Short mmCIF file of C-alpha atoms and ligand atoms in Angstrom, two decimals:
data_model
loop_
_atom_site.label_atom_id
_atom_site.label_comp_id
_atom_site.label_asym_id
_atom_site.label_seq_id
_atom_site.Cartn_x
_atom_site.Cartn_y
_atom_site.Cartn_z
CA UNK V 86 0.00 0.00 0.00
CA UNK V 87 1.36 3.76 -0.95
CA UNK V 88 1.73 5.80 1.86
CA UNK V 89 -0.79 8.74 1.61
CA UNK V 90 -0.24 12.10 1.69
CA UNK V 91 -3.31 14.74 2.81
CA UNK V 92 -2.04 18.21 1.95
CA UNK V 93 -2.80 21.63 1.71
CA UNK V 94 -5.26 21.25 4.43
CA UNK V 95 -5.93 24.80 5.85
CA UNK V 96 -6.34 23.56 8.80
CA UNK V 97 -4.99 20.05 11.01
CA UNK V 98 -6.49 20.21 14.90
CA UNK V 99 -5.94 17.35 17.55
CA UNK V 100 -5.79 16.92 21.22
CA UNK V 101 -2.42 17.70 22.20
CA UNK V 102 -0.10 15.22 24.03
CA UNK V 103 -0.17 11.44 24.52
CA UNK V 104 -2.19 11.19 27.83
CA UNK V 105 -5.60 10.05 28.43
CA UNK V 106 -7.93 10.39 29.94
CA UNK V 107 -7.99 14.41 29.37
CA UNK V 108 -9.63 15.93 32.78
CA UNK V 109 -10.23 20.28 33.69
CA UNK V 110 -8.19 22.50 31.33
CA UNK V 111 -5.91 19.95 29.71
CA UNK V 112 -9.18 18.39 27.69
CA UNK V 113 -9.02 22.11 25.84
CA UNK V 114 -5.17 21.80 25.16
CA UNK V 115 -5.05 21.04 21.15
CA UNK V 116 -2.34 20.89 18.66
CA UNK V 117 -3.60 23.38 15.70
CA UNK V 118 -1.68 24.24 12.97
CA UNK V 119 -2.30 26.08 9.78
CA UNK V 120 -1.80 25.05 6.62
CA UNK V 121 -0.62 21.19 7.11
CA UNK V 122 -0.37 17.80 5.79
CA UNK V 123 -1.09 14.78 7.42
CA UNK V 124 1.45 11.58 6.21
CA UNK V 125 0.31 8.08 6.39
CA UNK V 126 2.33 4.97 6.12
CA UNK V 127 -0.07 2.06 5.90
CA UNK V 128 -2.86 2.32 8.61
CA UNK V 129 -0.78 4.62 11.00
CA UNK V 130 0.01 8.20 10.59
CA UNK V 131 3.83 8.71 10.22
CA UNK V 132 4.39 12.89 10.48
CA UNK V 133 2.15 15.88 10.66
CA UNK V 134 3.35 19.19 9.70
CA UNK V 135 3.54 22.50 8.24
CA UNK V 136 3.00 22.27 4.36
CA UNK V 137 6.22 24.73 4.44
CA UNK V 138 8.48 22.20 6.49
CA UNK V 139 7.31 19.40 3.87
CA UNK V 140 10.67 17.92 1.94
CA UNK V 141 10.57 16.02 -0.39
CA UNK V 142 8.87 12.41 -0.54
CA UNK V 143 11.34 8.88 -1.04
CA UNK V 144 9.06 6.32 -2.70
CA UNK V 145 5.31 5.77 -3.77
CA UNK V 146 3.01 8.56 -2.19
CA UNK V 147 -0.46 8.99 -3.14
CA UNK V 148 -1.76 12.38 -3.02
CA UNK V 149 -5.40 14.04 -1.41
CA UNK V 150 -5.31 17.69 -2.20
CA UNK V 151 -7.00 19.14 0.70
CA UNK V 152 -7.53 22.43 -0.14
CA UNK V 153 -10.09 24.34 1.99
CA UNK V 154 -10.26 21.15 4.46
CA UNK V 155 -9.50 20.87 7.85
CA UNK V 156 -8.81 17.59 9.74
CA UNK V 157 -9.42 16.58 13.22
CA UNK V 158 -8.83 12.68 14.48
CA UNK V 159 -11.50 10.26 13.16
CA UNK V 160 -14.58 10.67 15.55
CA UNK V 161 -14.85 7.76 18.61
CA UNK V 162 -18.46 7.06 19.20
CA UNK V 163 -18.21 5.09 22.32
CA UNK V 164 -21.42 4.35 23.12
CA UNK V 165 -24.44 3.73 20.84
CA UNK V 166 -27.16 0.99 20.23
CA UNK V 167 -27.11 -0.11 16.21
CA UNK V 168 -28.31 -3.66 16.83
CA UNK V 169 -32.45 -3.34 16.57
CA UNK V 170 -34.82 -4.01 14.19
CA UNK V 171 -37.96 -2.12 13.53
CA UNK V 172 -38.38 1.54 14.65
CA UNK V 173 -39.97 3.83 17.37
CA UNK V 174 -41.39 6.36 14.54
CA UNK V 175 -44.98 5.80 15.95
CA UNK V 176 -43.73 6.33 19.73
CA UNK V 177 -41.87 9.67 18.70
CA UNK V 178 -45.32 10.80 17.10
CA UNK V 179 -47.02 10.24 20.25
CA UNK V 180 -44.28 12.05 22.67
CA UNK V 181 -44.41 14.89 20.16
CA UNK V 182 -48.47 15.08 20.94
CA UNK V 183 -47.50 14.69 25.01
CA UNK V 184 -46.70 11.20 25.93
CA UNK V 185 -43.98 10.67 28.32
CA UNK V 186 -40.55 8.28 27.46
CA UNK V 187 -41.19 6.61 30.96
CA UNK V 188 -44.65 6.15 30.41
CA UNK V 189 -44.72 4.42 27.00
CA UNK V 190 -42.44 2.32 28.94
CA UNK V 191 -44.14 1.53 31.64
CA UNK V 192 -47.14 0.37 29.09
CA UNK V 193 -45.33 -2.00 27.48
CA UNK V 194 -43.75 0.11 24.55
CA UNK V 195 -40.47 1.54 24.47
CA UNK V 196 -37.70 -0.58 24.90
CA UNK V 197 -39.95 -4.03 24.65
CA UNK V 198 -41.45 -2.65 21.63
CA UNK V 199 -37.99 -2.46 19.87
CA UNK V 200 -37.18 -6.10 21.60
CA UNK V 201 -40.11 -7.64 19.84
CA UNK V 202 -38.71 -6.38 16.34
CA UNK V 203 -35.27 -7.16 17.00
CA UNK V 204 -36.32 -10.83 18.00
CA UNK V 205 -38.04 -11.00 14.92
CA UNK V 206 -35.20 -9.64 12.78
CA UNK V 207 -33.07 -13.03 13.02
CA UNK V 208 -29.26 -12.67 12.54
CA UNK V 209 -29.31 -11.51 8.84
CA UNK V 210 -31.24 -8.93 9.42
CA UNK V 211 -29.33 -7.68 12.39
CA UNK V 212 -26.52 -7.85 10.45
CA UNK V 213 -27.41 -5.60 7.70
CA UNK V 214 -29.02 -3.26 10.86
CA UNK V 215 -25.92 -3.22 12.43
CA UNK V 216 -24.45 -2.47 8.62
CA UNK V 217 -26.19 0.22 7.39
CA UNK V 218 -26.25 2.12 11.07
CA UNK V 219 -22.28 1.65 10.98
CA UNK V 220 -22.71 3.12 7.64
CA UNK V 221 -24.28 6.36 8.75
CA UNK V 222 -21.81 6.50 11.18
CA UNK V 223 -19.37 6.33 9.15
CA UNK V 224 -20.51 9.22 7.10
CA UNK V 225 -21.23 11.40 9.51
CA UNK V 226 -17.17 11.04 10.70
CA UNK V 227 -17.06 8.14 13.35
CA UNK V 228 -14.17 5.91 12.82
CA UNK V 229 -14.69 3.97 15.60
CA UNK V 230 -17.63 3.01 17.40
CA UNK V 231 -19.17 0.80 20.18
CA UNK V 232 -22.31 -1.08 20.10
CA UNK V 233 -24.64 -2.77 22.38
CA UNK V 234 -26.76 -5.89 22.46
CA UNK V 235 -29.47 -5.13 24.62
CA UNK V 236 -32.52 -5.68 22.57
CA UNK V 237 -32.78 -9.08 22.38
CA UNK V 238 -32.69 -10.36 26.20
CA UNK V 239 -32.70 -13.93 25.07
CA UNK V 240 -30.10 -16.08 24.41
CA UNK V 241 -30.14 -16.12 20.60
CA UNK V 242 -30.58 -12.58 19.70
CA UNK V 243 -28.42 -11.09 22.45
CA UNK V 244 -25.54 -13.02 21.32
CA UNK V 245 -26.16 -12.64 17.33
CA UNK V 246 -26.50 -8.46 18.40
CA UNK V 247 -22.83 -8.84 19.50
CA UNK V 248 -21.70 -11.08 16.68
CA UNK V 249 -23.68 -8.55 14.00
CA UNK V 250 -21.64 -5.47 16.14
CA UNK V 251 -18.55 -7.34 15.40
CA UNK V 252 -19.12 -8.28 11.86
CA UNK V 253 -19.88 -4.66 11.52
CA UNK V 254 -16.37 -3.82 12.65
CA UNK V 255 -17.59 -2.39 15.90
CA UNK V 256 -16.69 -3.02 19.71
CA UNK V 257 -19.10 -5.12 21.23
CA UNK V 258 -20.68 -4.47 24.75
CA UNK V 259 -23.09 -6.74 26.08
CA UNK V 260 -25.87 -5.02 27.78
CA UNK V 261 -27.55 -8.14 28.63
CA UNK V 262 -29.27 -5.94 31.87
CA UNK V 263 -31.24 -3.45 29.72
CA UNK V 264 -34.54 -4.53 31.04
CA UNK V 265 -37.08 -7.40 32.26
CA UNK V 266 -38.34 -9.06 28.78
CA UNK V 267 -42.13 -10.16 29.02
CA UNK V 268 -41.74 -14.16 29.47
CA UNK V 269 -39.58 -13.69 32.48
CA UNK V 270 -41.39 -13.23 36.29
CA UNK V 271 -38.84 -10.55 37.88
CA UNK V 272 -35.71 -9.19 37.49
CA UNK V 273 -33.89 -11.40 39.52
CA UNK V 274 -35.37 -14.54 37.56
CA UNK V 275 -34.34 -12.78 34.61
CA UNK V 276 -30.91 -12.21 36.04
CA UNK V 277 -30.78 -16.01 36.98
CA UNK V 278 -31.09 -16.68 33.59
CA UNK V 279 -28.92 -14.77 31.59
CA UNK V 280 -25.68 -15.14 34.10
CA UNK V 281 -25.76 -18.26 33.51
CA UNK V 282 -27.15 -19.29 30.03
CA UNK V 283 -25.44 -16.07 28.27
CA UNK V 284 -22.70 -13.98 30.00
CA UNK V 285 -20.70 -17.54 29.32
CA UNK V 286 -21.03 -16.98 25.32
CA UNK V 287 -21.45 -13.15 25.59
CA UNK V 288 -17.98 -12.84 27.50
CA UNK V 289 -16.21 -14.38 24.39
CA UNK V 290 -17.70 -11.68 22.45
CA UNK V 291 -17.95 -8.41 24.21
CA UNK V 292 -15.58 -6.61 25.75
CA UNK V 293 -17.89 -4.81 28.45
CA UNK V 294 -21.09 -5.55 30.04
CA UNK V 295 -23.56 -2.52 30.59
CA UNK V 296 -26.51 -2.51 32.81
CA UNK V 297 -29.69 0.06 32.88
CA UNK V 298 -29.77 1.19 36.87
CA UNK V 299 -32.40 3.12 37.22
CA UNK V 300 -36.09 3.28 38.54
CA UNK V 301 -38.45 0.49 36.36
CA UNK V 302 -35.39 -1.57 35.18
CA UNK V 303 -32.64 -2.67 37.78
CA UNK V 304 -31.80 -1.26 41.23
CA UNK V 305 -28.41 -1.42 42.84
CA UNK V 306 -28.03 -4.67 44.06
CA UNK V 307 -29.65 -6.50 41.13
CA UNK V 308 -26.44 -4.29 39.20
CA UNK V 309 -23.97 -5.04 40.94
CA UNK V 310 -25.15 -8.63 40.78
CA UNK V 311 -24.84 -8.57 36.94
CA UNK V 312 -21.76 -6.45 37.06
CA UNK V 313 -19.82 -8.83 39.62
CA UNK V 314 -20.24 -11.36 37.60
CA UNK V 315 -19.25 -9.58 33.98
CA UNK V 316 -16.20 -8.56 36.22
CA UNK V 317 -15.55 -11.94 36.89
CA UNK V 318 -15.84 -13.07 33.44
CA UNK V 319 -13.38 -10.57 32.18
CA UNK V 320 -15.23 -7.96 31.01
CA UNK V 321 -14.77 -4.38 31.68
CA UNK V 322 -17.74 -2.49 33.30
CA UNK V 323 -20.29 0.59 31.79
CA UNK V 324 -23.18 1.61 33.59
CA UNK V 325 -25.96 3.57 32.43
CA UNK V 326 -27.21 5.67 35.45
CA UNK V 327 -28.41 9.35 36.56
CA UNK V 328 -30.93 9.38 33.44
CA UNK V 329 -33.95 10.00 35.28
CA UNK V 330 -32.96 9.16 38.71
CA UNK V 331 -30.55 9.27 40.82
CA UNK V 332 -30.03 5.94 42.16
CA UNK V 333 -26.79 4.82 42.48
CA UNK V 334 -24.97 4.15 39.47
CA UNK V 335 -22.04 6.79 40.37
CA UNK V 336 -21.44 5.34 43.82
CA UNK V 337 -21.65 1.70 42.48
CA UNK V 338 -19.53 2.46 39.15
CA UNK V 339 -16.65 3.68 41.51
CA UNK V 340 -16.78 0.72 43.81
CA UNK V 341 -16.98 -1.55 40.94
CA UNK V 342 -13.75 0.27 38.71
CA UNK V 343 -16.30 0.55 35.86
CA UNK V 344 -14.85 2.28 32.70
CA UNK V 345 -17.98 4.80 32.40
CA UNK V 346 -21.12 5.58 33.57
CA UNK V 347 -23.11 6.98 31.00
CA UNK V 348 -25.78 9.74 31.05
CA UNK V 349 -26.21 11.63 33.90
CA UNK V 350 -28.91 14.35 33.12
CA UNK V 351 -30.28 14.12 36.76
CA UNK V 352 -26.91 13.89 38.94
CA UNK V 353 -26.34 16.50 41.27
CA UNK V 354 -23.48 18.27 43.40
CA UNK V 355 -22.43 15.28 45.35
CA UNK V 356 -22.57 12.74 42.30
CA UNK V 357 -20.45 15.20 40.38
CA UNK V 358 -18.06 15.86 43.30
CA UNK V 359 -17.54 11.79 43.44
CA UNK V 360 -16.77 11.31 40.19
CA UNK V 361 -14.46 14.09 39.62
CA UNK V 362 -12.87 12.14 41.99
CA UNK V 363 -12.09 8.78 40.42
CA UNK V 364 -11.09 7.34 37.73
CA UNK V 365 -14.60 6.46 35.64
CA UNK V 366 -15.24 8.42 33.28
CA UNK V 367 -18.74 9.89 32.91
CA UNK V 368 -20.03 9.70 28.96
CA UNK V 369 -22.40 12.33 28.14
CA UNK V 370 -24.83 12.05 25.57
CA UNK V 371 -26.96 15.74 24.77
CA UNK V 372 -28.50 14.19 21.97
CA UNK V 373 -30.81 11.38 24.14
CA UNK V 374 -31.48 14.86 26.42
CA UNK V 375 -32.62 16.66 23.64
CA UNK V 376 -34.72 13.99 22.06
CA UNK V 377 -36.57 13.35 24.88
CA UNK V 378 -36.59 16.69 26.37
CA UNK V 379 -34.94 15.82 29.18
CA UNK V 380 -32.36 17.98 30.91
CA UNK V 381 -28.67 18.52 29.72
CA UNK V 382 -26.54 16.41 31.80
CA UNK V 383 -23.86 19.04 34.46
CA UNK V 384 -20.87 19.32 31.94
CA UNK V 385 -19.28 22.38 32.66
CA UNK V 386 -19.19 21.46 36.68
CA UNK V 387 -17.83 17.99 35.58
CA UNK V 388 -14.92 19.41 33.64
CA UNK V 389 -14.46 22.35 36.04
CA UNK V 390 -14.48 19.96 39.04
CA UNK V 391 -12.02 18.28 37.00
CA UNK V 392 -14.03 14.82 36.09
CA UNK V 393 -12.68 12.74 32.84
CA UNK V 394 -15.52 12.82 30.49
CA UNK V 395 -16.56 11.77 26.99
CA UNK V 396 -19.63 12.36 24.40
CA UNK V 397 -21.38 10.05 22.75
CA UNK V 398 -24.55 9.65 20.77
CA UNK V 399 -26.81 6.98 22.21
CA UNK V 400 -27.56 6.14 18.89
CA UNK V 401 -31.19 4.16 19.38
CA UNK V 402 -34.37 3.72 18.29
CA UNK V 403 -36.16 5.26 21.26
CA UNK V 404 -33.82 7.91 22.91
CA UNK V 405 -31.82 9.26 20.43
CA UNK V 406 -32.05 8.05 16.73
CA UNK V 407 -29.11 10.42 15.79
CA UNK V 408 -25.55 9.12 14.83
CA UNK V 409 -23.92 12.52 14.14
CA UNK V 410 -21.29 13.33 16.86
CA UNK V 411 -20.88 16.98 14.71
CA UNK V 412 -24.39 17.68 15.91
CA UNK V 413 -23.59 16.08 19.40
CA UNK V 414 -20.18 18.14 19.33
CA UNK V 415 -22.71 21.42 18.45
CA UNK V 416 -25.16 20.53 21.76
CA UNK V 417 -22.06 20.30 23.89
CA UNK V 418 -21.45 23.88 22.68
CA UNK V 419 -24.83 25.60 22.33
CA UNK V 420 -26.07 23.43 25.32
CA UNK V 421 -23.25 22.13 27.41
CA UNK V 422 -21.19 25.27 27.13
CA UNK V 423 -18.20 23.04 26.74
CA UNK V 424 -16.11 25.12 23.92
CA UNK V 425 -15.48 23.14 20.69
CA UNK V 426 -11.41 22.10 21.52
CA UNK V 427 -12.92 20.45 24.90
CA UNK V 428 -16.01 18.87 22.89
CA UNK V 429 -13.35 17.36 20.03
CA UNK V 430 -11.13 15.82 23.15
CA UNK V 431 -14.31 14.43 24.82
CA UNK V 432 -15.43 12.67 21.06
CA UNK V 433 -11.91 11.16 20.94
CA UNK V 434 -9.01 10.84 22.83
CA UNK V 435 -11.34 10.11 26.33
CA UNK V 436 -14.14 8.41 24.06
CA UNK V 437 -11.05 6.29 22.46
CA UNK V 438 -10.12 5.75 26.78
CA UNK V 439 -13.46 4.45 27.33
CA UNK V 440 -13.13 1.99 24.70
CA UNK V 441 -9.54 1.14 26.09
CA UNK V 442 -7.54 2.42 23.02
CA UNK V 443 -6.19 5.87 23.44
CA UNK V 444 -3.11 4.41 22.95
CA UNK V 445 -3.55 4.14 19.72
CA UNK V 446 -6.87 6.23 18.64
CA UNK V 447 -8.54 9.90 19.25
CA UNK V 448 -4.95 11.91 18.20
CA UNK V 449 -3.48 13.08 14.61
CA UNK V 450 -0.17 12.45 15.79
CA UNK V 451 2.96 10.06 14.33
CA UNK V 452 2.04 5.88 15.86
CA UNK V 453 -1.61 6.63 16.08
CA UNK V 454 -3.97 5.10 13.70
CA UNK V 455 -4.67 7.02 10.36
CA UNK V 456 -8.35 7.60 10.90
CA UNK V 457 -8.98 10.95 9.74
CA UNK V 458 -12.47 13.34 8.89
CA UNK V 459 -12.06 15.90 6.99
CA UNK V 460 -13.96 18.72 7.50
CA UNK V 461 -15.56 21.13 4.68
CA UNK V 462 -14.39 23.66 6.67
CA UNK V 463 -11.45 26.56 6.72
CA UNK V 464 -11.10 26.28 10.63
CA UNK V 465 -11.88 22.96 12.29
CA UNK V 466 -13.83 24.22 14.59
CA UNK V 467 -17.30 24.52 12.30
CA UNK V 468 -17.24 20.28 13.79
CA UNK V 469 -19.10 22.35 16.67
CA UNK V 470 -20.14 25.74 14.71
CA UNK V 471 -22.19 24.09 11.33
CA UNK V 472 -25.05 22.80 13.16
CA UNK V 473 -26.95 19.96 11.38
CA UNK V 474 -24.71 20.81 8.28
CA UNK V 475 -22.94 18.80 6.04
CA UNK V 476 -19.55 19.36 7.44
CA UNK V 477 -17.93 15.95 6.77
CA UNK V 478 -16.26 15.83 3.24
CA UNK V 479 -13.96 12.68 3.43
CA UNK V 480 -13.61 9.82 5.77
CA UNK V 481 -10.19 8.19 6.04
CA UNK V 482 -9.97 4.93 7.71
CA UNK V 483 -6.68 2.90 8.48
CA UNK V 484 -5.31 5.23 5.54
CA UNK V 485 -7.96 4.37 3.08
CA UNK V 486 -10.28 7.41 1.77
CA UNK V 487 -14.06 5.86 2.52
CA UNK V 488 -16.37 8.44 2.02
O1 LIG D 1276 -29.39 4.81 26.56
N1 LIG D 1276 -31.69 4.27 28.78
C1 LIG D 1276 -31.70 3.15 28.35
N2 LIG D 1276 -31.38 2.74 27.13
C2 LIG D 1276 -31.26 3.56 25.96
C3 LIG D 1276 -32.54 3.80 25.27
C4 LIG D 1276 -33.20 2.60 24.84
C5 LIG D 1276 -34.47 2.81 24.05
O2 LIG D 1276 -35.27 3.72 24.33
O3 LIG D 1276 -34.67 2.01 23.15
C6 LIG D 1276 -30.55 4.86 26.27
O4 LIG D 1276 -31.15 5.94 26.22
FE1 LIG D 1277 -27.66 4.17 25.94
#
């Protein structure tokens, strides 16, 4: 394979450094230079520089004139729901005309609704889900993403939504504690069940378990019963908790060592104060909060107080059917008040931590992978500034232009 030169780009912007996670004023710190070029050798980026300080090129180098680009690091989504069939258009009709997320749950719909389709889907279909939402993904600048199972809370589908996340080139996480399906009596039947008929399977195929604390799914002890034993199995821990209430996912994630705990829209000042204080990483996701109208999760007290977080989408059916991280980049400024440098580390290098490869992801620096997104932009920062726009021109993955 040529090595690939990207030049003439008007502008190159990355988190600066080689640490991770970024936490307070070091997630703003960014490498920005005018007028660059990006140099790949295979799937890893060999040199970044000043178009000026360019010399002359030994060998076979393929050339993308960049002219009136920008490039930032190919966008991490690290946490997002791709493997369902069917849709929730009908249930977004009827929250636009009043009804309530946690009541169309409580009825039956929501989340069961979108496990009936997915059970129905059979692996194929999955697959192709999985496919085209990568696809989309892909488009819209992610280079990398996670996916959940979590929609098919039986044996068979939870385990072909990880293989179809795989297949799909994603990170699997098995979030086999999403909620109670209709055959089973309780949560703690249902919690019999799958620890021992699918975390066996689902630990040779995830990398993480997630669980769904919260008020109408599983409490604390029914988590940390699924979590111990993920733990156990090798997996590394996410939580979702502090969505509607709070009740005791930040406290739990901590004692655990979980990697994340993701949403937070209801946490307050001692929740905030606690994690700012460890080592999990709290994964914000303004999109879900906008779609349902729910509050914006604390970001600016996270960051100030000097938490490690990340943004996501939540790509789903029901809480957020949106797999831009641009647009989720332009809530964390219009919403979040985080400014765009601190929104770009948050979608990358700390996304990339979640996911347990900042090593080698999130950065457009020489060693790291050569996922790239070019943006139709003069200054990179229109990622945050073009809202809903079309501000992805060209995708570059492992050194190959995709889109
Ligand atoms: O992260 N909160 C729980 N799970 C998903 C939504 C699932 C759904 O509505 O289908 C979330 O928002
Ligand atoms: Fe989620």
């Amino acid at each position: 394979m040529p090595r690939l030169l990207i030049r003439d780009l008007a502008q190159v912007a990355s988190p600066a450094g080689r640490a991770a996670p970024l936490r307070g004023s070091a997630l703003a710190d960014l490498d920005w230079i005018d007028d660059g070029y990006i140099l790949c050798d295979g799937a890893e980026i060999e040199a970044v520089g000043r178009m000026r300080d360019l010399g002359p090129l030994e060998g076979d180098v393929e050339e993308l004139h960049a002219r009136g680009l920008s490039a930032v690091p190919g966008l991490v989504d690290c946490h997002t729901h791709p493997a369902f069939g069917g849709d929730r258009v009908d249930e977004f009709s009827l929250r636009a005309a009043g009804a309530s997320y946690e009541e169309l749950h409580a009825s039956g719909g929501g989340i069961l609704s979108t496990v009936q389709a997915t059970r129905a889907a059979g692996e194929d279909g999955l697959t192709r889900a999985v496919a085209r939402h990568r696809d989309w993904m892909l488009e819209a600048g992610t280079t990398t993403f996670e996916g959940k199972s979590g929609y098919g809370l039986d044996r068979a589908t939870e385990l072909a939504s990880l293989r179809a996340v795989a297949a799909a080139g994603g990170i699997p996480t098995w979030l086999g504690a999403h909620t109670v399906p209709p055959e089973q009596a309780d949560a703690d039947t249902y919690l019999d069940f799958v620890l021992a008929d699918v975390l066996p399977e689902a630990a040779k195929l995830a990398e993480a378990a997630d669980v769904f604390l919260e008020r109408g799914a599983f409490d604390v002890s029914q988590a940390r019963r699924y979590l111990e034993a993920c733990r156990a199995a090798g997996l590394a821990l996410r939580l979702h908790g502090d969505q509607f209430t709070e009740a005791g996912a930040i406290p739990l994630a901590i004692e655990l060592g979980a990697r994340s705990v993701d949403h937070l829209e209801v946490t307050g000042p001692g929740g905030i104060a606690s994690l700012a204080a460890s080592d999990v990483v709290g994964v914000l996701l303004p999109a879900s909060a906008l779609f349902l109208g729910r509050p914006m999760p604390p970001a600016r007290a996270l960051v100030d107080g000097g938490a490690a977080i990340a943004l996501a989408t939540d790509f789903n059916p029901g809480s957020a059917f949106c797999e831009s991280l641009p647009l989720v980049c332009s809530l964390a400024a219009t919403q979040l008040k985080l400014s765009p440098a601190e929104a770009l580390g948050a979608c990358t290098v700390n996304a990339a931590h979640v996911l347990g490869r900042a090593d080698s992801l999130g950065r457009l620096a020489p060693g790291y992978a050569a996922d790239i997104v070019l943006l139709d932009a003069p200054d990179w920062r229109y990622l945050a500034y073009h809202l809903g726009g079309q501000v992805v021109s060209r995708v570059i993955l492992s050194g190959r232009p995709v889109v």
